[in-house]
Amino acid sequence: MSFLFDLMNIAANQLNSNSKPLKESEKAAFIPSLDTVQQVDNAEREFRGASQSKSERWMLRTPTKRDIVARLERVSAEDGLRLKQCCSAFRVLTCGQHTIRSYPTFRCKKLFCPDCAAERANRLSRQTEAKIAEAMQTNKGRLCLLTLTMKNAATLDGGLSNLKKAFTQFKRKKVFKERIKGYFGGFEYTFNPKTNDFHVHLHLIVLRGKFWNQSDISDAWRDVTGDSFIVDIREIKDAHKGVKEVCKYVVKSNDLMKMSDDKFLEVVKMKKGTRMFISGGCFYNVKLDDDADDADDNIFSQFADLTEGDACPFCKEELFDVFVDRSQHIGLHELNAMPNVVKNNSS
Ligand SMILES: [Zn+2]
Ligand SMILES: [Zn+2]
């Protein structure tokens, strides 16, 4: 852990060292931090209710990405390159001291990409909360987390499609319709290297009207699956935390590094657009929009309206836009190696 703190200190020092406004000639060569700086980050964190800062998340997920890239390059060069290019270049709006916005110019949007997964989870939870609140104004009930599991499956595709079929039957049941007013959530899987198979499950946030106990749910679930009966339902005390949890579950790939090459390839080659997110009932309009890009996502920032030439909200210096290439820096140990600026957009 102390390694992380060292890195944070290095990052903080680098931010503080840029205390003077930049001259025009310096802007072109300026190397900004990719992350929004502390002031912006703290403000944003409050605004978004995020539990981790961007830089913390960045540090925690980059080593995994390097590992995945290395493995992917061995089994599928083309996919490896795509993953490597994802989040390797950024547009950064900065005054020279404060980074107001930064977003990657290319995202692979693959399920197994840790960078894209983190972004998707964030976007999903931000978009979702308002819609839930809205639905709950007219629909009374308790928010619960419902987890439905299936027996292990030899292939991910097979496991997912069985679970989807089972849930389609499940939601048509009278007992489901009587008790669940709305649901949304998605599929998650884990991989067991000992048995070489996938465990798929469905995490749903449901608005429960009439009480429904676990053993009755288990019976109903066994009814549609034939052999699977392990379910869990619990009330969500903190809606904000609960929504964030589910959003995290449903967007990521687990256990990639534990898989044999053939299973790994199966996950990598999973059909694009394989639906991992579902919603219905009074939560029907909770959707994961995978076509949205990061530029769109900036509408969630309190500084969304700022552009090049505007004054920095912190130091009033003029903001400028730079293109940052960090394609040489994927791993955690490379974090303090700053990215190279290859061109300045304002020219
Ligand atoms: Zn990606
Ligand atoms: Zn500034």
PDB file of C-alpha atoms in Angstrom, residues 41-325:
ATOM      1  CA  ASP A  41     -11.624  16.096  -8.273  1.00  0.00           C
ATOM      2  CA  ASN A  42     -12.864  16.840  -4.771  1.00  0.00           C
ATOM      3  CA  ALA A  43     -15.606  19.066  -6.076  1.00  0.00           C
ATOM      4  CA  GLU A  44     -16.595  16.453  -8.631  1.00  0.00           C
ATOM      5  CA  ARG A  45     -16.518  13.719  -6.039  1.00  0.00           C
ATOM      6  CA  GLU A  46     -18.971  15.606  -3.923  1.00  0.00           C
ATOM      7  CA  PHE A  47     -21.072  16.398  -6.963  1.00  0.00           C
ATOM      8  CA  ARG A  48     -21.141  12.794  -8.143  1.00  0.00           C
ATOM      9  CA  GLY A  49     -20.959  11.148  -4.754  1.00  0.00           C
ATOM     10  CA  ALA A  50     -18.039   9.063  -5.986  1.00  0.00           C
ATOM     11  CA  SER A  51     -16.278   6.996  -3.351  1.00  0.00           C
ATOM     12  CA  GLN A  52     -12.886   6.966  -5.051  1.00  0.00           C
ATOM     13  CA  SER A  53     -11.058   9.707  -6.850  1.00  0.00           C
ATOM     14  CA  LYS A  54     -10.288   9.226 -10.524  1.00  0.00           C
ATOM     15  CA  SER A  55      -6.592   8.918  -9.763  1.00  0.00           C
ATOM     16  CA  GLU A  56      -7.170   6.240  -7.143  1.00  0.00           C
ATOM     17  CA  ARG A  57      -9.283   4.234  -9.557  1.00  0.00           C
ATOM     18  CA  TRP A  58      -6.720   4.752 -12.264  1.00  0.00           C
ATOM     19  CA  MET A  59      -3.935   3.394 -10.097  1.00  0.00           C
ATOM     20  CA  LEU A  60      -5.940   0.410  -8.996  1.00  0.00           C
ATOM     21  CA  ARG A  61      -6.933  -0.732 -12.435  1.00  0.00           C
ATOM     22  CA  THR A  62      -3.953  -0.044 -14.668  1.00  0.00           C
ATOM     23  CA  PRO A  63      -1.817  -3.048 -13.624  1.00  0.00           C
ATOM     24  CA  THR A  64      -4.658  -5.369 -14.551  1.00  0.00           C
ATOM     25  CA  LYS A  65      -4.973  -3.754 -17.927  1.00  0.00           C
ATOM     26  CA  ARG A  66      -1.298  -4.282 -18.674  1.00  0.00           C
ATOM     27  CA  ASP A  67      -1.648  -7.943 -17.717  1.00  0.00           C
ATOM     28  CA  ILE A  68      -4.683  -8.389 -19.935  1.00  0.00           C
ATOM     29  CA  VAL A  69      -2.985  -6.657 -22.852  1.00  0.00           C
ATOM     30  CA  ALA A  70       0.070  -8.920 -22.537  1.00  0.00           C
ATOM     31  CA  ARG A  71      -2.058 -12.034 -22.480  1.00  0.00           C
ATOM     32  CA  LEU A  72      -4.328 -10.872 -25.263  1.00  0.00           C
ATOM     33  CA  GLU A  73      -1.376 -10.067 -27.516  1.00  0.00           C
ATOM     34  CA  ARG A  74      -0.369 -13.719 -27.267  1.00  0.00           C
ATOM     35  CA  VAL A  75      -3.746 -15.207 -28.203  1.00  0.00           C
ATOM     36  CA  SER A  76      -5.137 -12.518 -30.521  1.00  0.00           C
ATOM     37  CA  ALA A  77      -2.816  -9.801 -31.767  1.00  0.00           C
ATOM     38  CA  GLU A  78      -5.606  -7.723 -33.267  1.00  0.00           C
ATOM     39  CA  ASP A  79      -7.660  -7.583 -30.065  1.00  0.00           C
ATOM     40  CA  GLY A  80      -4.495  -6.935 -28.087  1.00  0.00           C
ATOM     41  CA  LEU A  81      -3.720  -3.886 -30.163  1.00  0.00           C
ATOM     42  CA  ARG A  82      -7.253  -2.528 -29.796  1.00  0.00           C
ATOM     43  CA  LEU A  83      -7.140  -2.907 -26.047  1.00  0.00           C
ATOM     44  CA  LYS A  84      -3.742  -1.235 -25.956  1.00  0.00           C
ATOM     45  CA  GLN A  85      -5.019   1.688 -28.001  1.00  0.00           C
ATOM     46  CA  CYS A  86      -8.053   2.127 -25.761  1.00  0.00           C
ATOM     47  CA  CYS A  87      -7.469   5.129 -23.498  1.00  0.00           C
ATOM     48  CA  SER A  88      -4.012   5.695 -24.931  1.00  0.00           C
ATOM     49  CA  ALA A  89      -4.694   9.252 -26.083  1.00  0.00           C
ATOM     50  CA  PHE A  90      -6.627  12.007 -24.396  1.00  0.00           C
ATOM     51  CA  ARG A  91      -8.044  15.449 -24.911  1.00  0.00           C
ATOM     52  CA  VAL A  92      -7.282  17.573 -21.899  1.00  0.00           C
ATOM     53  CA  LEU A  93      -8.707  20.997 -21.071  1.00  0.00           C
ATOM     54  CA  THR A  94      -6.267  22.756 -18.802  1.00  0.00           C
ATOM     55  CA  CYS A  95      -4.983  26.150 -17.695  1.00  0.00           C
ATOM     56  CA  GLY A  96      -1.459  24.806 -17.266  1.00  0.00           C
ATOM     57  CA  GLN A  97      -1.974  24.211 -13.594  1.00  0.00           C
ATOM     58  CA  HIS A  98      -5.445  22.729 -13.262  1.00  0.00           C
ATOM     59  CA  THR A  99      -6.812  19.960 -15.419  1.00  0.00           C
ATOM     60  CA  ILE A 100     -10.483  20.756 -15.845  1.00  0.00           C
ATOM     61  CA  ARG A 101     -11.488  17.855 -18.064  1.00  0.00           C
ATOM     62  CA  SER A 102      -9.804  14.906 -19.682  1.00  0.00           C
ATOM     63  CA  TYR A 103     -11.276  12.193 -21.807  1.00  0.00           C
ATOM     64  CA  PRO A 104      -9.826   9.503 -24.056  1.00  0.00           C
ATOM     65  CA  THR A 105     -10.139   9.897 -27.825  1.00  0.00           C
ATOM     66  CA  PHE A 106     -10.711   6.166 -28.292  1.00  0.00           C
ATOM     67  CA  ARG A 107     -12.435   3.543 -26.184  1.00  0.00           C
ATOM     68  CA  CYS A 108     -12.616  -0.138 -27.131  1.00  0.00           C
ATOM     69  CA  LYS A 109     -15.848  -0.606 -25.098  1.00  0.00           C
ATOM     70  CA  LYS A 110     -14.988  -4.239 -24.563  1.00  0.00           C
ATOM     71  CA  LEU A 111     -16.403  -6.039 -21.571  1.00  0.00           C
ATOM     72  CA  PHE A 112     -12.968  -7.227 -20.522  1.00  0.00           C
ATOM     73  CA  CYS A 113     -11.358  -3.776 -20.635  1.00  0.00           C
ATOM     74  CA  PRO A 114     -10.878  -2.462 -17.082  1.00  0.00           C
ATOM     75  CA  ASP A 115     -10.759   1.165 -18.233  1.00  0.00           C
ATOM     76  CA  CYS A 116     -14.018   0.882 -20.150  1.00  0.00           C
ATOM     77  CA  ALA A 117     -15.645  -1.107 -17.348  1.00  0.00           C
ATOM     78  CA  ALA A 118     -14.836   1.590 -14.799  1.00  0.00           C
ATOM     79  CA  GLU A 119     -16.195   4.280 -17.097  1.00  0.00           C
ATOM     80  CA  ARG A 120     -19.361   2.319 -17.821  1.00  0.00           C
ATOM     81  CA  ALA A 121     -20.023   1.647 -14.131  1.00  0.00           C
ATOM     82  CA  ASN A 122     -19.652   5.328 -13.373  1.00  0.00           C
ATOM     83  CA  ARG A 123     -21.884   6.484 -16.173  1.00  0.00           C
ATOM     84  CA  LEU A 124     -24.510   3.872 -15.410  1.00  0.00           C
ATOM     85  CA  SER A 125     -24.781   4.710 -11.720  1.00  0.00           C
ATOM     86  CA  ARG A 126     -24.955   8.431 -12.406  1.00  0.00           C
ATOM     87  CA  GLN A 127     -27.678   8.061 -15.014  1.00  0.00           C
ATOM     88  CA  THR A 128     -29.591   5.506 -13.019  1.00  0.00           C
ATOM     89  CA  GLU A 129     -30.191   7.221  -9.719  1.00  0.00           C
ATOM     90  CA  ALA A 130     -32.363  10.014 -11.077  1.00  0.00           C
ATOM     91  CA  LYS A 131     -34.515   7.527 -12.973  1.00  0.00           C
ATOM     92  CA  ILE A 132     -35.005   5.379  -9.876  1.00  0.00           C
ATOM     93  CA  ALA A 133     -35.996   8.355  -7.777  1.00  0.00           C
ATOM     94  CA  GLU A 134     -38.469   9.372 -10.445  1.00  0.00           C
ATOM     95  CA  ALA A 135     -40.024   5.889 -10.660  1.00  0.00           C
ATOM     96  CA  MET A 136     -40.308   5.681  -6.894  1.00  0.00           C
ATOM     97  CA  GLN A 137     -42.355   8.832  -6.680  1.00  0.00           C
ATOM     98  CA  THR A 138     -45.320   7.050  -8.213  1.00  0.00           C
ATOM     99  CA  ASN A 139     -44.508   3.470  -7.223  1.00  0.00           C
ATOM    100  CA  LYS A 140     -44.334   2.584  -3.561  1.00  0.00           C
ATOM    101  CA  GLY A 141     -42.232  -0.267  -2.288  1.00  0.00           C
ATOM    102  CA  ARG A 142     -38.872  -1.235  -0.925  1.00  0.00           C
ATOM    103  CA  LEU A 143     -35.676  -1.334  -2.917  1.00  0.00           C
ATOM    104  CA  CYS A 144     -34.064  -4.751  -2.661  1.00  0.00           C
ATOM    105  CA  LEU A 145     -31.065  -6.455  -4.166  1.00  0.00           C
ATOM    106  CA  LEU A 146     -32.128  -9.758  -5.715  1.00  0.00           C
ATOM    107  CA  THR A 147     -29.485 -12.223  -6.869  1.00  0.00           C
ATOM    108  CA  LEU A 148     -30.395 -15.248  -8.965  1.00  0.00           C
ATOM    109  CA  THR A 149     -27.781 -17.889  -9.665  1.00  0.00           C
ATOM    110  CA  MET A 150     -27.409 -20.794 -12.071  1.00  0.00           C
ATOM    111  CA  LYS A 151     -25.472 -24.039 -11.885  1.00  0.00           C
ATOM    112  CA  ASN A 152     -22.019 -23.770 -13.457  1.00  0.00           C
ATOM    113  CA  ALA A 153     -21.811 -23.822 -17.242  1.00  0.00           C
ATOM    114  CA  ALA A 154     -19.055 -25.056 -19.536  1.00  0.00           C
ATOM    115  CA  THR A 155     -19.267 -22.003 -21.795  1.00  0.00           C
ATOM    116  CA  LEU A 156     -20.013 -18.391 -20.944  1.00  0.00           C
ATOM    117  CA  ASP A 157     -22.342 -18.025 -23.885  1.00  0.00           C
ATOM    118  CA  GLY A 158     -24.313 -21.112 -22.898  1.00  0.00           C
ATOM    119  CA  GLY A 159     -24.496 -20.068 -19.256  1.00  0.00           C
ATOM    120  CA  LEU A 160     -25.714 -16.595 -20.143  1.00  0.00           C
ATOM    121  CA  SER A 161     -28.371 -17.737 -22.568  1.00  0.00           C
ATOM    122  CA  ASN A 162     -29.728 -20.307 -20.085  1.00  0.00           C
ATOM    123  CA  LEU A 163     -29.930 -17.665 -17.390  1.00  0.00           C
ATOM    124  CA  LYS A 164     -31.665 -15.243 -19.751  1.00  0.00           C
ATOM    125  CA  LYS A 165     -34.225 -17.863 -20.747  1.00  0.00           C
ATOM    126  CA  ALA A 166     -34.868 -18.738 -17.113  1.00  0.00           C
ATOM    127  CA  PHE A 167     -35.355 -15.119 -16.135  1.00  0.00           C
ATOM    128  CA  THR A 168     -37.772 -14.517 -19.006  1.00  0.00           C
ATOM    129  CA  GLN A 169     -39.951 -17.315 -17.612  1.00  0.00           C
ATOM    130  CA  PHE A 170     -39.424 -16.134 -14.062  1.00  0.00           C
ATOM    131  CA  LYS A 171     -40.659 -12.599 -14.668  1.00  0.00           C
ATOM    132  CA  ARG A 172     -43.812 -13.934 -16.343  1.00  0.00           C
ATOM    133  CA  LYS A 173     -44.777 -15.826 -13.216  1.00  0.00           C
ATOM    134  CA  LYS A 174     -47.814 -14.520 -11.366  1.00  0.00           C
ATOM    135  CA  VAL A 175     -45.916 -14.471  -8.091  1.00  0.00           C
ATOM    136  CA  PHE A 176     -43.204 -12.241  -9.635  1.00  0.00           C
ATOM    137  CA  LYS A 177     -45.673  -9.826 -11.172  1.00  0.00           C
ATOM    138  CA  GLU A 178     -47.580  -9.541  -7.896  1.00  0.00           C
ATOM    139  CA  ARG A 179     -44.525  -8.607  -5.889  1.00  0.00           C
ATOM    140  CA  ILE A 180     -41.958  -6.942  -8.113  1.00  0.00           C
ATOM    141  CA  LYS A 181     -42.952  -3.550  -9.497  1.00  0.00           C
ATOM    142  CA  GLY A 182     -39.714  -2.847 -11.303  1.00  0.00           C
ATOM    143  CA  TYR A 183     -36.263  -4.307 -11.830  1.00  0.00           C
ATOM    144  CA  PHE A 184     -32.958  -3.517 -13.439  1.00  0.00           C
ATOM    145  CA  GLY A 185     -29.496  -4.976 -13.306  1.00  0.00           C
ATOM    146  CA  GLY A 186     -27.259  -7.314 -15.139  1.00  0.00           C
ATOM    147  CA  PHE A 187     -25.362 -10.493 -15.526  1.00  0.00           C
ATOM    148  CA  GLU A 188     -22.111 -11.240 -13.844  1.00  0.00           C
ATOM    149  CA  TYR A 189     -19.862 -14.236 -14.165  1.00  0.00           C
ATOM    150  CA  THR A 190     -16.953 -15.746 -12.321  1.00  0.00           C
ATOM    151  CA  PHE A 191     -14.661 -18.462 -13.528  1.00  0.00           C
ATOM    152  CA  ASN A 192     -13.577 -21.527 -11.591  1.00  0.00           C
ATOM    153  CA  PRO A 193     -10.155 -22.752 -12.791  1.00  0.00           C
ATOM    154  CA  LYS A 194     -10.474 -26.050 -10.878  1.00  0.00           C
ATOM    155  CA  THR A 195     -13.635 -27.138 -12.659  1.00  0.00           C
ATOM    156  CA  ASN A 196     -12.871 -25.074 -15.781  1.00  0.00           C
ATOM    157  CA  ASP A 197     -16.376 -23.632 -15.946  1.00  0.00           C
ATOM    158  CA  PHE A 198     -18.306 -20.409 -15.566  1.00  0.00           C
ATOM    159  CA  HIS A 199     -20.663 -19.407 -12.805  1.00  0.00           C
ATOM    160  CA  VAL A 200     -23.197 -16.916 -14.116  1.00  0.00           C
ATOM    161  CA  HIS A 201     -25.633 -14.966 -12.003  1.00  0.00           C
ATOM    162  CA  LEU A 202     -28.025 -12.065 -12.234  1.00  0.00           C
ATOM    163  CA  HIS A 203     -27.896  -9.082  -9.868  1.00  0.00           C
ATOM    164  CA  LEU A 204     -31.068  -7.051  -9.869  1.00  0.00           C
ATOM    165  CA  ILE A 205     -32.239  -4.013  -8.024  1.00  0.00           C
ATOM    166  CA  VAL A 206     -35.959  -4.554  -7.580  1.00  0.00           C
ATOM    167  CA  LEU A 207     -38.768  -2.465  -6.219  1.00  0.00           C
ATOM    168  CA  ARG A 208     -40.626  -4.935  -4.067  1.00  0.00           C
ATOM    169  CA  GLY A 209     -44.236  -4.237  -3.227  1.00  0.00           C
ATOM    170  CA  LYS A 210     -45.652  -7.147  -1.253  1.00  0.00           C
ATOM    171  CA  PHE A 211     -43.103  -9.025   0.906  1.00  0.00           C
ATOM    172  CA  TRP A 212     -41.483 -12.014  -0.790  1.00  0.00           C
ATOM    173  CA  ASN A 213     -39.260 -14.230   1.299  1.00  0.00           C
ATOM    174  CA  GLN A 214     -36.128 -15.977   0.171  1.00  0.00           C
ATOM    175  CA  SER A 215     -37.385 -19.553   0.336  1.00  0.00           C
ATOM    176  CA  ASP A 216     -40.460 -18.750  -1.775  1.00  0.00           C
ATOM    177  CA  ILE A 217     -38.242 -17.021  -4.332  1.00  0.00           C
ATOM    178  CA  SER A 218     -35.939 -20.035  -4.308  1.00  0.00           C
ATOM    179  CA  ASP A 219     -38.896 -22.368  -5.014  1.00  0.00           C
ATOM    180  CA  ALA A 220     -40.103 -20.168  -7.859  1.00  0.00           C
ATOM    181  CA  TRP A 221     -36.586 -19.978  -9.320  1.00  0.00           C
ATOM    182  CA  ARG A 222     -36.157 -23.758  -9.141  1.00  0.00           C
ATOM    183  CA  ASP A 223     -39.475 -24.035 -10.925  1.00  0.00           C
ATOM    184  CA  VAL A 224     -38.091 -22.311 -14.026  1.00  0.00           C
ATOM    185  CA  THR A 225     -34.494 -23.547 -13.939  1.00  0.00           C
ATOM    186  CA  GLY A 226     -35.147 -27.155 -12.960  1.00  0.00           C
ATOM    187  CA  ASP A 227     -31.928 -27.464 -10.977  1.00  0.00           C
ATOM    188  CA  SER A 228     -30.852 -24.057  -9.693  1.00  0.00           C
ATOM    189  CA  PHE A 229     -32.322 -22.655  -6.495  1.00  0.00           C
ATOM    190  CA  ILE A 230     -29.678 -20.450  -4.867  1.00  0.00           C
ATOM    191  CA  VAL A 231     -31.114 -16.958  -4.591  1.00  0.00           C
ATOM    192  CA  ASP A 232     -30.655 -14.043  -2.280  1.00  0.00           C
ATOM    193  CA  ILE A 233     -32.818 -11.051  -1.500  1.00  0.00           C
ATOM    194  CA  ARG A 234     -31.974  -8.228   0.848  1.00  0.00           C
ATOM    195  CA  GLU A 235     -33.313  -4.777   1.434  1.00  0.00           C
ATOM    196  CA  ILE A 236     -31.090  -1.938   0.332  1.00  0.00           C
ATOM    197  CA  LYS A 237     -30.648   0.544   3.166  1.00  0.00           C
ATOM    198  CA  ASP A 238     -28.575   3.031   1.201  1.00  0.00           C
ATOM    199  CA  ALA A 239     -29.999   3.333  -2.316  1.00  0.00           C
ATOM    200  CA  HIS A 240     -26.988   5.287  -3.556  1.00  0.00           C
ATOM    201  CA  LYS A 241     -24.518   2.616  -2.419  1.00  0.00           C
ATOM    202  CA  GLY A 242     -26.714  -0.229  -3.615  1.00  0.00           C
ATOM    203  CA  VAL A 243     -27.054   1.197  -7.102  1.00  0.00           C
ATOM    204  CA  LYS A 244     -23.308   1.752  -7.315  1.00  0.00           C
ATOM    205  CA  GLU A 245     -22.618  -1.831  -6.278  1.00  0.00           C
ATOM    206  CA  VAL A 246     -24.903  -3.313  -8.902  1.00  0.00           C
ATOM    207  CA  CYS A 247     -23.514  -1.029 -11.586  1.00  0.00           C
ATOM    208  CA  LYS A 248     -20.037  -2.242 -10.725  1.00  0.00           C
ATOM    209  CA  TYR A 249     -21.065  -5.903 -10.938  1.00  0.00           C
ATOM    210  CA  VAL A 250     -22.692  -5.781 -14.294  1.00  0.00           C
ATOM    211  CA  VAL A 251     -20.093  -4.133 -16.433  1.00  0.00           C
ATOM    212  CA  LYS A 252     -16.901  -5.999 -15.804  1.00  0.00           C
ATOM    213  CA  SER A 253     -15.186  -9.251 -16.586  1.00  0.00           C
ATOM    214  CA  ASN A 254     -13.870 -11.332 -13.708  1.00  0.00           C
ATOM    215  CA  ASP A 255     -11.146 -13.895 -13.335  1.00  0.00           C
ATOM    216  CA  LEU A 256      -9.688 -13.339 -16.808  1.00  0.00           C
ATOM    217  CA  MET A 257      -6.195 -14.219 -15.702  1.00  0.00           C
ATOM    218  CA  LYS A 258      -7.348 -17.503 -14.163  1.00  0.00           C
ATOM    219  CA  MET A 259      -8.692 -18.815 -17.472  1.00  0.00           C
ATOM    220  CA  SER A 260      -7.082 -21.274 -19.812  1.00  0.00           C
ATOM    221  CA  ASP A 261      -6.302 -19.805 -23.245  1.00  0.00           C
ATOM    222  CA  ASP A 262      -9.402 -21.279 -24.883  1.00  0.00           C
ATOM    223  CA  LYS A 263     -11.749 -19.903 -22.194  1.00  0.00           C
ATOM    224  CA  PHE A 264      -9.959 -16.585 -22.294  1.00  0.00           C
ATOM    225  CA  LEU A 265     -10.482 -16.415 -26.058  1.00  0.00           C
ATOM    226  CA  GLU A 266     -14.126 -17.315 -25.632  1.00  0.00           C
ATOM    227  CA  VAL A 267     -14.641 -14.274 -23.405  1.00  0.00           C
ATOM    228  CA  VAL A 268     -12.596 -12.037 -25.686  1.00  0.00           C
ATOM    229  CA  LYS A 269     -14.529 -13.119 -28.767  1.00  0.00           C
ATOM    230  CA  MET A 270     -17.923 -12.886 -27.098  1.00  0.00           C
ATOM    231  CA  LYS A 271     -20.381 -11.385 -29.544  1.00  0.00           C
ATOM    232  CA  LYS A 272     -20.341  -7.635 -29.574  1.00  0.00           C
ATOM    233  CA  GLY A 273     -23.593  -6.353 -28.200  1.00  0.00           C
ATOM    234  CA  THR A 274     -24.159  -9.386 -25.972  1.00  0.00           C
ATOM    235  CA  ARG A 275     -26.700  -7.909 -23.652  1.00  0.00           C
ATOM    236  CA  MET A 276     -25.438  -7.797 -20.088  1.00  0.00           C
ATOM    237  CA  PHE A 277     -27.966  -5.319 -18.755  1.00  0.00           C
ATOM    238  CA  ILE A 278     -31.733  -5.611 -18.415  1.00  0.00           C
ATOM    239  CA  SER A 279     -34.575  -3.552 -16.992  1.00  0.00           C
ATOM    240  CA  GLY A 280     -38.359  -3.692 -16.780  1.00  0.00           C
ATOM    241  CA  GLY A 281     -41.520  -2.722 -14.940  1.00  0.00           C
ATOM    242  CA  CYS A 282     -41.415   0.773 -13.461  1.00  0.00           C
ATOM    243  CA  PHE A 283     -37.646   0.834 -14.035  1.00  0.00           C
ATOM    244  CA  TYR A 284     -38.019   0.096 -17.763  1.00  0.00           C
ATOM    245  CA  ASN A 285     -36.263   3.336 -18.708  1.00  0.00           C
ATOM    246  CA  VAL A 286     -33.096   2.562 -16.740  1.00  0.00           C
ATOM    247  CA  LYS A 287     -30.765   1.782 -19.632  1.00  0.00           C
ATOM    248  CA  LEU A 288     -27.083   1.341 -20.249  1.00  0.00           C
ATOM    249  CA  ASP A 289     -26.329   3.443 -23.295  1.00  0.00           C
ATOM    250  CA  ASP A 290     -23.178   1.917 -24.700  1.00  0.00           C
ATOM    251  CA  ASP A 291     -23.072   4.261 -27.658  1.00  0.00           C
ATOM    252  CA  ALA A 292     -22.514   7.311 -25.497  1.00  0.00           C
ATOM    253  CA  ASP A 293     -18.954   8.530 -25.630  1.00  0.00           C
ATOM    254  CA  ASP A 294     -16.846  10.318 -23.112  1.00  0.00           C
ATOM    255  CA  ALA A 295     -17.394  13.701 -24.658  1.00  0.00           C
ATOM    256  CA  ASP A 296     -21.140  13.241 -24.066  1.00  0.00           C
ATOM    257  CA  ASP A 297     -20.378  12.105 -20.582  1.00  0.00           C
ATOM    258  CA  ASN A 298     -18.872  15.450 -19.728  1.00  0.00           C
ATOM    259  CA  ILE A 299     -22.383  16.813 -19.369  1.00  0.00           C
ATOM    260  CA  PHE A 300     -22.217  15.336 -15.873  1.00  0.00           C
ATOM    261  CA  SER A 301     -19.322  17.569 -15.009  1.00  0.00           C
ATOM    262  CA  GLN A 302     -20.074  20.863 -13.304  1.00  0.00           C
ATOM    263  CA  PHE A 303     -17.537  22.365 -15.728  1.00  0.00           C
ATOM    264  CA  ALA A 304     -19.262  20.947 -18.797  1.00  0.00           C
ATOM    265  CA  ASP A 305     -19.788  24.381 -20.319  1.00  0.00           C
ATOM    266  CA  LEU A 306     -16.160  25.486 -20.125  1.00  0.00           C
ATOM    267  CA  THR A 307     -14.179  25.454 -23.360  1.00  0.00           C
ATOM    268  CA  GLU A 308     -10.889  26.685 -24.725  1.00  0.00           C
ATOM    269  CA  GLY A 309     -10.396  30.396 -24.049  1.00  0.00           C
ATOM    270  CA  ASP A 310     -12.611  30.461 -20.954  1.00  0.00           C
ATOM    271  CA  ALA A 311     -11.118  31.311 -17.576  1.00  0.00           C
ATOM    272  CA  CYS A 312     -10.045  28.534 -15.242  1.00  0.00           C
ATOM    273  CA  PRO A 313     -12.549  28.402 -12.346  1.00  0.00           C
ATOM    274  CA  PHE A 314      -9.672  28.140  -9.862  1.00  0.00           C
ATOM    275  CA  CYS A 315      -6.976  30.546 -11.032  1.00  0.00           C
ATOM    276  CA  LYS A 316      -8.750  32.530 -13.797  1.00  0.00           C
ATOM    277  CA  GLU A 317      -5.970  31.758 -16.289  1.00  0.00           C
ATOM    278  CA  GLU A 318      -7.063  31.023 -19.846  1.00  0.00           C
ATOM    279  CA  LEU A 319      -7.943  27.396 -20.579  1.00  0.00           C
ATOM    280  CA  PHE A 320      -6.472  25.554 -23.548  1.00  0.00           C
ATOM    281  CA  ASP A 321      -7.007  22.145 -25.068  1.00  0.00           C
ATOM    282  CA  VAL A 322      -4.169  19.653 -25.533  1.00  0.00           C
ATOM    283  CA  PHE A 323      -3.878  16.222 -27.084  1.00  0.00           C
ATOM    284  CA  VAL A 324      -1.995  13.779 -24.875  1.00  0.00           C
ATOM    285  CA  ASP A 325      -0.494  10.497 -26.067  1.00  0.00           C
TER     286      ASP A 325
END
